[in-house]
Amino acid sequence: MAVIAPAERAGTTGARGLVPALLVLLGALSSLVGLSWDVQWHVDVGPDTFFTLPHLFIYAGSALTGLTALTVVLRTTVAERAGREVDAAVGGRAVGVFGKTFAAPVAYLVTGTSAAVFLVYGLWDQWWHGVYGFDATIDSPPHIGLLLSVSATIIGSLMTFAVVAERERWGRAGVFLAVAMLVAFCTITSLAFSSANLGVNAVDISIAFTTVMLLLTATSFFRRPGAALLTAVTVAGVQAVLWVFTPWATTTYADSVGLPVRDYVEGVPAMPNLIPMSLLGVALVVELARRGRWSARVLAPTLGAVGAVVITALAPVQRLITRGFPIVDLGALALTCVVAALFGLLAGFLGWRFGVMLRALIPTNAAPAEEGVR
């Protein structure tokens, strides 16, 4: 894909960049809510078919993000062909697609491509239901593809806000919310490892890895005091909303269609309970550590390892408090923490680099002088 050099302007994007960014975020939020609802449906009610209300939320969210991305790409293409200046603050610099047939801002290219891939997996999911009937598990092959597609869509949404985060307050708020949504969404994707028999809890390791990586991505991107803590607070806010909405929506919908809720329902929402509550403590550690003068090459992996161990070690404690699951095998927990520390080193390194990559999306004439890395 060839880069199409836009005429970048120093002014703010205003509503022109805000509206499509919010529409993409709204679509991603709809998919997140639908997923949490769908997971709870599987837990509290049982198998489902393709056409359910939670599925409608998921698919409507993807449709909204896809149509928004398509609209932005078409408008950008028309403007570029007419010789009008293309503001790089609307989704980032435009790149040529299909031999420069289209000019697509990079953030909306990611979002639109993810929505298109989601449609393919959606058709596969419909075929899957047609062949096998009810779905009894969240981690079927088409579901994993759908989850990864929506995760990529949220990444695209994160990119749209990152482009304007230096100049617009709503851009900064969008980055925090998109990162928090991605943390929540990746907990379900981590369930793909639930059947792995490796002597360690691979699901807890995967959740710790993605959570710490995303926390440090936001920290690296903003490079300001309080960024890690604000990220953790936003994650906690998303967790609280899903915690209240998910069981209520599941019970209400089951009653409306005349289906009974299982007798052993615990009242603890499944997906929100996967989100690490210990993230606030990890964020405080990150904030304290960054007060000193450290090389990011050393500090980021170190914080990643520490954060991953804290989240992994406290995950069984969270399950004990919320669901009463006892901690029975301390040896396996210790080994899981050791493996989590190794993956945490990688998470810290990748998280910091991803933050640097997000900063590269900011138009050069919009970004202030970058602070030195501490």
PDB file of C-alpha atoms in Angstrom, residues 5-240:
ATOM      1  CA  ALA A   5       0.808  12.440   1.338  1.00  0.00           C
ATOM      2  CA  PRO A   6      -1.985  14.655   2.663  1.00  0.00           C
ATOM      3  CA  ALA A   7      -1.970  18.362   3.181  1.00  0.00           C
ATOM      4  CA  GLU A   8      -1.927  18.461   6.953  1.00  0.00           C
ATOM      5  CA  ARG A   9      -3.411  21.415   8.717  1.00  0.00           C
ATOM      6  CA  ALA A  10      -2.655  22.830  12.115  1.00  0.00           C
ATOM      7  CA  GLY A  11      -6.278  23.447  13.055  1.00  0.00           C
ATOM      8  CA  THR A  12      -8.443  21.135  15.076  1.00  0.00           C
ATOM      9  CA  THR A  13     -10.636  18.525  13.470  1.00  0.00           C
ATOM     10  CA  GLY A  14     -13.724  19.474  15.450  1.00  0.00           C
ATOM     11  CA  ALA A  15     -16.971  17.701  14.722  1.00  0.00           C
ATOM     12  CA  ARG A  16     -15.698  16.411  11.380  1.00  0.00           C
ATOM     13  CA  GLY A  17     -13.358  14.001  13.139  1.00  0.00           C
ATOM     14  CA  LEU A  18     -15.500  13.586  16.257  1.00  0.00           C
ATOM     15  CA  VAL A  19     -18.634  12.171  14.619  1.00  0.00           C
ATOM     16  CA  PRO A  20     -17.087   9.182  12.789  1.00  0.00           C
ATOM     17  CA  ALA A  21     -14.805   8.432  15.768  1.00  0.00           C
ATOM     18  CA  LEU A  22     -17.806   8.351  18.102  1.00  0.00           C
ATOM     19  CA  LEU A  23     -19.794   6.171  15.710  1.00  0.00           C
ATOM     20  CA  VAL A  24     -16.957   3.643  15.558  1.00  0.00           C
ATOM     21  CA  LEU A  25     -16.639   3.725  19.339  1.00  0.00           C
ATOM     22  CA  LEU A  26     -20.398   3.272  19.721  1.00  0.00           C
ATOM     23  CA  GLY A  27     -20.293   0.277  17.403  1.00  0.00           C
ATOM     24  CA  ALA A  28     -17.423  -1.278  19.352  1.00  0.00           C
ATOM     25  CA  LEU A  29     -19.264  -0.607  22.619  1.00  0.00           C
ATOM     26  CA  SER A  30     -22.386  -2.305  21.236  1.00  0.00           C
ATOM     27  CA  SER A  31     -20.332  -5.385  20.373  1.00  0.00           C
ATOM     28  CA  LEU A  32     -18.740  -5.404  23.837  1.00  0.00           C
ATOM     29  CA  VAL A  33     -22.116  -5.185  25.576  1.00  0.00           C
ATOM     30  CA  GLY A  34     -23.544  -7.846  23.280  1.00  0.00           C
ATOM     31  CA  LEU A  35     -20.633 -10.176  23.979  1.00  0.00           C
ATOM     32  CA  SER A  36     -20.923  -9.840  27.758  1.00  0.00           C
ATOM     33  CA  TRP A  37     -24.662 -10.460  27.427  1.00  0.00           C
ATOM     34  CA  ASP A  38     -24.135 -13.462  25.142  1.00  0.00           C
ATOM     35  CA  VAL A  39     -21.592 -15.049  27.486  1.00  0.00           C
ATOM     36  CA  GLN A  40     -23.979 -14.646  30.398  1.00  0.00           C
ATOM     37  CA  TRP A  41     -26.756 -16.172  28.329  1.00  0.00           C
ATOM     38  CA  HIS A  42     -24.651 -19.288  27.771  1.00  0.00           C
ATOM     39  CA  VAL A  43     -23.957 -19.500  31.508  1.00  0.00           C
ATOM     40  CA  ASP A  44     -27.414 -18.698  32.918  1.00  0.00           C
ATOM     41  CA  VAL A  45     -29.790 -19.976  30.225  1.00  0.00           C
ATOM     42  CA  GLY A  46     -27.910 -22.341  27.921  1.00  0.00           C
ATOM     43  CA  PRO A  47     -27.407 -22.844  24.187  1.00  0.00           C
ATOM     44  CA  ASP A  48     -28.622 -20.270  21.710  1.00  0.00           C
ATOM     45  CA  THR A  49     -29.381 -19.872  18.030  1.00  0.00           C
ATOM     46  CA  PHE A  50     -27.930 -17.408  15.525  1.00  0.00           C
ATOM     47  CA  PHE A  51     -30.799 -14.913  15.839  1.00  0.00           C
ATOM     48  CA  THR A  52     -30.801 -13.676  19.436  1.00  0.00           C
ATOM     49  CA  LEU A  53     -30.840 -10.176  20.902  1.00  0.00           C
ATOM     50  CA  PRO A  54     -27.260 -10.362  22.250  1.00  0.00           C
ATOM     51  CA  HIS A  55     -26.094 -11.462  18.790  1.00  0.00           C
ATOM     52  CA  LEU A  56     -27.987  -8.508  17.317  1.00  0.00           C
ATOM     53  CA  PHE A  57     -26.002  -6.138  19.523  1.00  0.00           C
ATOM     54  CA  ILE A  58     -22.739  -7.730  18.388  1.00  0.00           C
ATOM     55  CA  TYR A  59     -23.584  -7.701  14.692  1.00  0.00           C
ATOM     56  CA  ALA A  60     -25.176  -4.238  14.763  1.00  0.00           C
ATOM     57  CA  GLY A  61     -22.004  -2.871  16.342  1.00  0.00           C
ATOM     58  CA  SER A  62     -19.855  -4.358  13.614  1.00  0.00           C
ATOM     59  CA  ALA A  63     -22.221  -3.078  10.931  1.00  0.00           C
ATOM     60  CA  LEU A  64     -22.090   0.446  12.369  1.00  0.00           C
ATOM     61  CA  THR A  65     -18.289   0.503  12.477  1.00  0.00           C
ATOM     62  CA  GLY A  66     -18.028  -0.967   8.983  1.00  0.00           C
ATOM     63  CA  LEU A  67     -20.443   1.505   7.398  1.00  0.00           C
ATOM     64  CA  THR A  68     -18.779   4.422   9.190  1.00  0.00           C
ATOM     65  CA  ALA A  69     -15.347   3.340   7.969  1.00  0.00           C
ATOM     66  CA  LEU A  70     -16.652   2.901   4.421  1.00  0.00           C
ATOM     67  CA  THR A  71     -18.174   6.392   4.474  1.00  0.00           C
ATOM     68  CA  VAL A  72     -14.934   7.979   5.685  1.00  0.00           C
ATOM     69  CA  VAL A  73     -12.877   6.093   3.079  1.00  0.00           C
ATOM     70  CA  LEU A  74     -15.195   7.139   0.235  1.00  0.00           C
ATOM     71  CA  ARG A  75     -15.205  10.785   1.343  1.00  0.00           C
ATOM     72  CA  THR A  76     -11.426  10.767   1.659  1.00  0.00           C
ATOM     73  CA  THR A  77     -11.084   9.205  -1.794  1.00  0.00           C
ATOM     74  CA  VAL A  78     -13.340  11.816  -3.376  1.00  0.00           C
ATOM     75  CA  ALA A  79     -11.471  14.649  -1.646  1.00  0.00           C
ATOM     76  CA  GLU A  80      -8.070  13.276  -2.675  1.00  0.00           C
ATOM     77  CA  ARG A  81      -9.110  12.851  -6.316  1.00  0.00           C
ATOM     78  CA  ALA A  82     -10.548  16.355  -6.388  1.00  0.00           C
ATOM     79  CA  GLY A  83      -7.242  17.738  -5.167  1.00  0.00           C
ATOM     80  CA  ARG A  84      -8.658  18.971  -1.882  1.00  0.00           C
ATOM     81  CA  GLU A  85      -6.531  18.790   1.212  1.00  0.00           C
ATOM     82  CA  VAL A  86      -7.041  15.717   3.367  1.00  0.00           C
ATOM     83  CA  ASP A  87      -6.796  16.321   7.081  1.00  0.00           C
ATOM     84  CA  ALA A  88      -4.495  13.647   8.539  1.00  0.00           C
ATOM     85  CA  ALA A  89      -6.121  14.187  11.928  1.00  0.00           C
ATOM     86  CA  VAL A  90      -9.245  12.374  10.707  1.00  0.00           C
ATOM     87  CA  GLY A  91      -8.177   8.769  11.118  1.00  0.00           C
ATOM     88  CA  GLY A  92      -4.511   9.357  10.383  1.00  0.00           C
ATOM     89  CA  ARG A  93      -2.618   9.595   7.105  1.00  0.00           C
ATOM     90  CA  ALA A  94      -4.374   8.172   4.074  1.00  0.00           C
ATOM     91  CA  VAL A  95      -2.941   5.136   2.327  1.00  0.00           C
ATOM     92  CA  GLY A  96      -3.648   3.890  -1.166  1.00  0.00           C
ATOM     93  CA  VAL A  97      -5.715   0.705  -1.337  1.00  0.00           C
ATOM     94  CA  PHE A  98      -6.167  -1.552  -4.376  1.00  0.00           C
ATOM     95  CA  GLY A  99      -3.568   0.272  -6.428  1.00  0.00           C
ATOM     96  CA  LYS A 100      -4.595   3.698  -5.089  1.00  0.00           C
ATOM     97  CA  THR A 101      -8.184   3.136  -6.203  1.00  0.00           C
ATOM     98  CA  PHE A 102      -9.206   4.243  -2.731  1.00  0.00           C
ATOM     99  CA  ALA A 103      -7.567   6.569  -0.220  1.00  0.00           C
ATOM    100  CA  ALA A 104      -8.170   5.228   3.277  1.00  0.00           C
ATOM    101  CA  PRO A 105      -7.161   6.901   6.555  1.00  0.00           C
ATOM    102  CA  VAL A 106      -5.168   4.195   8.298  1.00  0.00           C
ATOM    103  CA  ALA A 107      -7.393   3.986  11.399  1.00  0.00           C
ATOM    104  CA  TYR A 108     -10.525   3.551   9.323  1.00  0.00           C
ATOM    105  CA  LEU A 109      -8.746   1.076   7.062  1.00  0.00           C
ATOM    106  CA  VAL A 110      -8.126  -1.109  10.128  1.00  0.00           C
ATOM    107  CA  THR A 111     -11.691  -0.639  11.336  1.00  0.00           C
ATOM    108  CA  GLY A 112     -13.290  -1.297   7.964  1.00  0.00           C
ATOM    109  CA  THR A 113     -11.155  -4.343   7.220  1.00  0.00           C
ATOM    110  CA  SER A 114     -11.954  -5.792  10.641  1.00  0.00           C
ATOM    111  CA  ALA A 115     -15.683  -5.282  10.058  1.00  0.00           C
ATOM    112  CA  ALA A 116     -15.441  -7.001   6.676  1.00  0.00           C
ATOM    113  CA  VAL A 117     -13.599  -9.961   8.188  1.00  0.00           C
ATOM    114  CA  PHE A 118     -16.228 -10.062  10.931  1.00  0.00           C
ATOM    115  CA  LEU A 119     -18.909 -10.434   8.253  1.00  0.00           C
ATOM    116  CA  VAL A 120     -17.093 -13.451   6.811  1.00  0.00           C
ATOM    117  CA  TYR A 121     -16.892 -15.095  10.223  1.00  0.00           C
ATOM    118  CA  GLY A 122     -20.539 -14.180  10.812  1.00  0.00           C
ATOM    119  CA  LEU A 123     -21.561 -16.100   7.707  1.00  0.00           C
ATOM    120  CA  TRP A 124     -19.472 -19.019   8.931  1.00  0.00           C
ATOM    121  CA  ASP A 125     -21.216 -18.790  12.319  1.00  0.00           C
ATOM    122  CA  GLN A 126     -24.626 -18.897  10.640  1.00  0.00           C
ATOM    123  CA  TRP A 127     -23.576 -21.969   8.662  1.00  0.00           C
ATOM    124  CA  TRP A 128     -22.232 -23.502  11.888  1.00  0.00           C
ATOM    125  CA  HIS A 129     -25.603 -23.021  13.575  1.00  0.00           C
ATOM    126  CA  GLY A 130     -27.352 -24.446  10.529  1.00  0.00           C
ATOM    127  CA  VAL A 131     -25.259 -27.615  10.666  1.00  0.00           C
ATOM    128  CA  TYR A 132     -24.922 -28.114  14.443  1.00  0.00           C
ATOM    129  CA  GLY A 133     -27.974 -26.227  15.733  1.00  0.00           C
ATOM    130  CA  PHE A 134     -27.698 -24.682  19.173  1.00  0.00           C
ATOM    131  CA  ASP A 135     -24.349 -23.331  20.330  1.00  0.00           C
ATOM    132  CA  ALA A 136     -23.292 -24.727  23.690  1.00  0.00           C
ATOM    133  CA  THR A 137     -19.891 -22.998  23.940  1.00  0.00           C
ATOM    134  CA  ILE A 138     -18.416 -19.553  23.458  1.00  0.00           C
ATOM    135  CA  ASP A 139     -15.128 -20.824  22.018  1.00  0.00           C
ATOM    136  CA  SER A 140     -16.345 -22.457  18.796  1.00  0.00           C
ATOM    137  CA  PRO A 141     -14.094 -21.805  15.737  1.00  0.00           C
ATOM    138  CA  PRO A 142     -16.330 -19.119  14.167  1.00  0.00           C
ATOM    139  CA  HIS A 143     -16.744 -17.429  17.553  1.00  0.00           C
ATOM    140  CA  ILE A 144     -12.971 -17.131  18.017  1.00  0.00           C
ATOM    141  CA  GLY A 145     -12.745 -15.509  14.578  1.00  0.00           C
ATOM    142  CA  LEU A 146     -15.565 -13.118  15.475  1.00  0.00           C
ATOM    143  CA  LEU A 147     -13.881 -12.203  18.755  1.00  0.00           C
ATOM    144  CA  LEU A 148     -10.550 -11.472  17.090  1.00  0.00           C
ATOM    145  CA  SER A 149     -12.302  -9.368  14.424  1.00  0.00           C
ATOM    146  CA  VAL A 150     -14.074  -7.226  17.020  1.00  0.00           C
ATOM    147  CA  SER A 151     -10.805  -6.857  18.958  1.00  0.00           C
ATOM    148  CA  ALA A 152      -9.208  -5.482  15.779  1.00  0.00           C
ATOM    149  CA  THR A 153     -12.184  -3.134  15.370  1.00  0.00           C
ATOM    150  CA  ILE A 154     -11.621  -1.748  18.873  1.00  0.00           C
ATOM    151  CA  ILE A 155      -7.940  -1.277  17.996  1.00  0.00           C
ATOM    152  CA  GLY A 156      -9.061   0.738  14.972  1.00  0.00           C
ATOM    153  CA  SER A 157     -11.281   2.833  17.242  1.00  0.00           C
ATOM    154  CA  LEU A 158      -8.311   3.389  19.562  1.00  0.00           C
ATOM    155  CA  MET A 159      -6.301   4.605  16.575  1.00  0.00           C
ATOM    156  CA  THR A 160      -8.971   7.131  15.522  1.00  0.00           C
ATOM    157  CA  PHE A 161      -8.830   8.792  18.936  1.00  0.00           C
ATOM    158  CA  ALA A 162      -5.049   8.519  19.292  1.00  0.00           C
ATOM    159  CA  VAL A 163      -4.611  10.645  16.165  1.00  0.00           C
ATOM    160  CA  VAL A 164      -6.209  13.671  17.844  1.00  0.00           C
ATOM    161  CA  ALA A 165      -5.355  12.981  21.489  1.00  0.00           C
ATOM    162  CA  GLU A 166      -2.721  15.730  21.609  1.00  0.00           C
ATOM    163  CA  ARG A 167      -5.103  18.414  20.416  1.00  0.00           C
ATOM    164  CA  GLU A 168      -8.594  17.342  21.518  1.00  0.00           C
ATOM    165  CA  ARG A 169      -9.864  16.461  24.983  1.00  0.00           C
ATOM    166  CA  TRP A 170     -12.391  14.044  23.496  1.00  0.00           C
ATOM    167  CA  GLY A 171      -9.513  12.291  21.770  1.00  0.00           C
ATOM    168  CA  ARG A 172      -7.813  11.610  25.096  1.00  0.00           C
ATOM    169  CA  ALA A 173     -11.070  10.394  26.645  1.00  0.00           C
ATOM    170  CA  GLY A 174     -11.629   8.110  23.659  1.00  0.00           C
ATOM    171  CA  VAL A 175      -8.186   6.550  24.031  1.00  0.00           C
ATOM    172  CA  PHE A 176      -8.836   5.683  27.676  1.00  0.00           C
ATOM    173  CA  LEU A 177     -12.261   4.216  26.899  1.00  0.00           C
ATOM    174  CA  ALA A 178     -11.049   2.235  23.872  1.00  0.00           C
ATOM    175  CA  VAL A 179      -8.173   0.732  25.889  1.00  0.00           C
ATOM    176  CA  ALA A 180     -10.576  -0.183  28.694  1.00  0.00           C
ATOM    177  CA  MET A 181     -12.958  -1.834  26.231  1.00  0.00           C
ATOM    178  CA  LEU A 182     -10.092  -3.786  24.717  1.00  0.00           C
ATOM    179  CA  VAL A 183      -9.012  -5.008  28.175  1.00  0.00           C
ATOM    180  CA  ALA A 184     -12.549  -6.241  28.829  1.00  0.00           C
ATOM    181  CA  PHE A 185     -12.938  -7.833  25.410  1.00  0.00           C
ATOM    182  CA  CYS A 186      -9.630  -9.706  25.525  1.00  0.00           C
ATOM    183  CA  THR A 187     -10.698 -11.572  28.661  1.00  0.00           C
ATOM    184  CA  ILE A 188     -13.140 -13.630  26.575  1.00  0.00           C
ATOM    185  CA  THR A 189     -10.606 -14.169  23.796  1.00  0.00           C
ATOM    186  CA  SER A 190      -8.314 -15.612  26.466  1.00  0.00           C
ATOM    187  CA  LEU A 191     -10.837 -18.392  27.080  1.00  0.00           C
ATOM    188  CA  ALA A 192      -9.517 -19.995  23.894  1.00  0.00           C
ATOM    189  CA  PHE A 193      -6.767 -21.360  26.180  1.00  0.00           C
ATOM    190  CA  SER A 194      -9.202 -22.905  28.660  1.00  0.00           C
ATOM    191  CA  SER A 195      -8.649 -26.402  27.258  1.00  0.00           C
ATOM    192  CA  ALA A 196      -4.849 -26.154  27.306  1.00  0.00           C
ATOM    193  CA  ASN A 197      -3.419 -28.763  29.661  1.00  0.00           C
ATOM    194  CA  LEU A 198      -0.010 -27.259  30.398  1.00  0.00           C
ATOM    195  CA  GLY A 199       0.203 -27.553  34.179  1.00  0.00           C
ATOM    196  CA  VAL A 200      -0.479 -23.806  34.519  1.00  0.00           C
ATOM    197  CA  ASN A 201      -3.587 -21.633  34.240  1.00  0.00           C
ATOM    198  CA  ALA A 202      -3.154 -20.429  30.668  1.00  0.00           C
ATOM    199  CA  VAL A 203      -6.300 -18.308  30.808  1.00  0.00           C
ATOM    200  CA  ASP A 204      -5.039 -16.285  33.785  1.00  0.00           C
ATOM    201  CA  ILE A 205      -1.660 -15.843  32.089  1.00  0.00           C
ATOM    202  CA  SER A 206      -3.301 -14.653  28.871  1.00  0.00           C
ATOM    203  CA  ILE A 207      -5.534 -12.181  30.715  1.00  0.00           C
ATOM    204  CA  ALA A 208      -2.561 -10.846  32.692  1.00  0.00           C
ATOM    205  CA  PHE A 209      -0.491 -10.542  29.521  1.00  0.00           C
ATOM    206  CA  THR A 210      -3.069  -8.555  27.546  1.00  0.00           C
ATOM    207  CA  THR A 211      -4.137  -6.418  30.512  1.00  0.00           C
ATOM    208  CA  VAL A 212      -0.609  -5.348  31.453  1.00  0.00           C
ATOM    209  CA  MET A 213       0.340  -4.800  27.830  1.00  0.00           C
ATOM    210  CA  LEU A 214      -2.636  -2.488  27.245  1.00  0.00           C
ATOM    211  CA  LEU A 215      -2.050  -0.611  30.514  1.00  0.00           C
ATOM    212  CA  LEU A 216       1.537   0.117  29.479  1.00  0.00           C
ATOM    213  CA  THR A 217       0.421   0.984  25.951  1.00  0.00           C
ATOM    214  CA  ALA A 218      -1.723   3.792  27.358  1.00  0.00           C
ATOM    215  CA  THR A 219       1.069   4.832  29.732  1.00  0.00           C
ATOM    216  CA  SER A 220       3.602   4.946  26.908  1.00  0.00           C
ATOM    217  CA  PHE A 221       1.238   6.836  24.626  1.00  0.00           C
ATOM    218  CA  PHE A 222       0.394   9.632  27.070  1.00  0.00           C
ATOM    219  CA  ARG A 223       3.693   9.733  28.997  1.00  0.00           C
ATOM    220  CA  ARG A 224       2.080  11.908  31.625  1.00  0.00           C
ATOM    221  CA  PRO A 225       1.594  11.355  35.360  1.00  0.00           C
ATOM    222  CA  GLY A 226      -1.720   9.681  36.085  1.00  0.00           C
ATOM    223  CA  ALA A 227      -2.152   7.984  32.701  1.00  0.00           C
ATOM    224  CA  ALA A 228      -1.859   4.461  34.114  1.00  0.00           C
ATOM    225  CA  LEU A 229      -4.212   5.222  36.983  1.00  0.00           C
ATOM    226  CA  LEU A 230      -6.812   6.822  34.700  1.00  0.00           C
ATOM    227  CA  THR A 231      -6.641   3.767  32.461  1.00  0.00           C
ATOM    228  CA  ALA A 232      -7.281   1.443  35.410  1.00  0.00           C
ATOM    229  CA  VAL A 233     -10.136   3.618  36.679  1.00  0.00           C
ATOM    230  CA  THR A 234     -11.745   3.550  33.230  1.00  0.00           C
ATOM    231  CA  VAL A 235     -11.413  -0.245  33.124  1.00  0.00           C
ATOM    232  CA  ALA A 236     -13.074  -0.416  36.541  1.00  0.00           C
ATOM    233  CA  GLY A 237     -15.887   1.803  35.252  1.00  0.00           C
ATOM    234  CA  VAL A 238     -16.494  -0.452  32.258  1.00  0.00           C
ATOM    235  CA  GLN A 239     -16.401  -3.465  34.579  1.00  0.00           C
ATOM    236  CA  ALA A 240     -18.965  -1.885  36.921  1.00  0.00           C
TER     237      ALA A 240
END
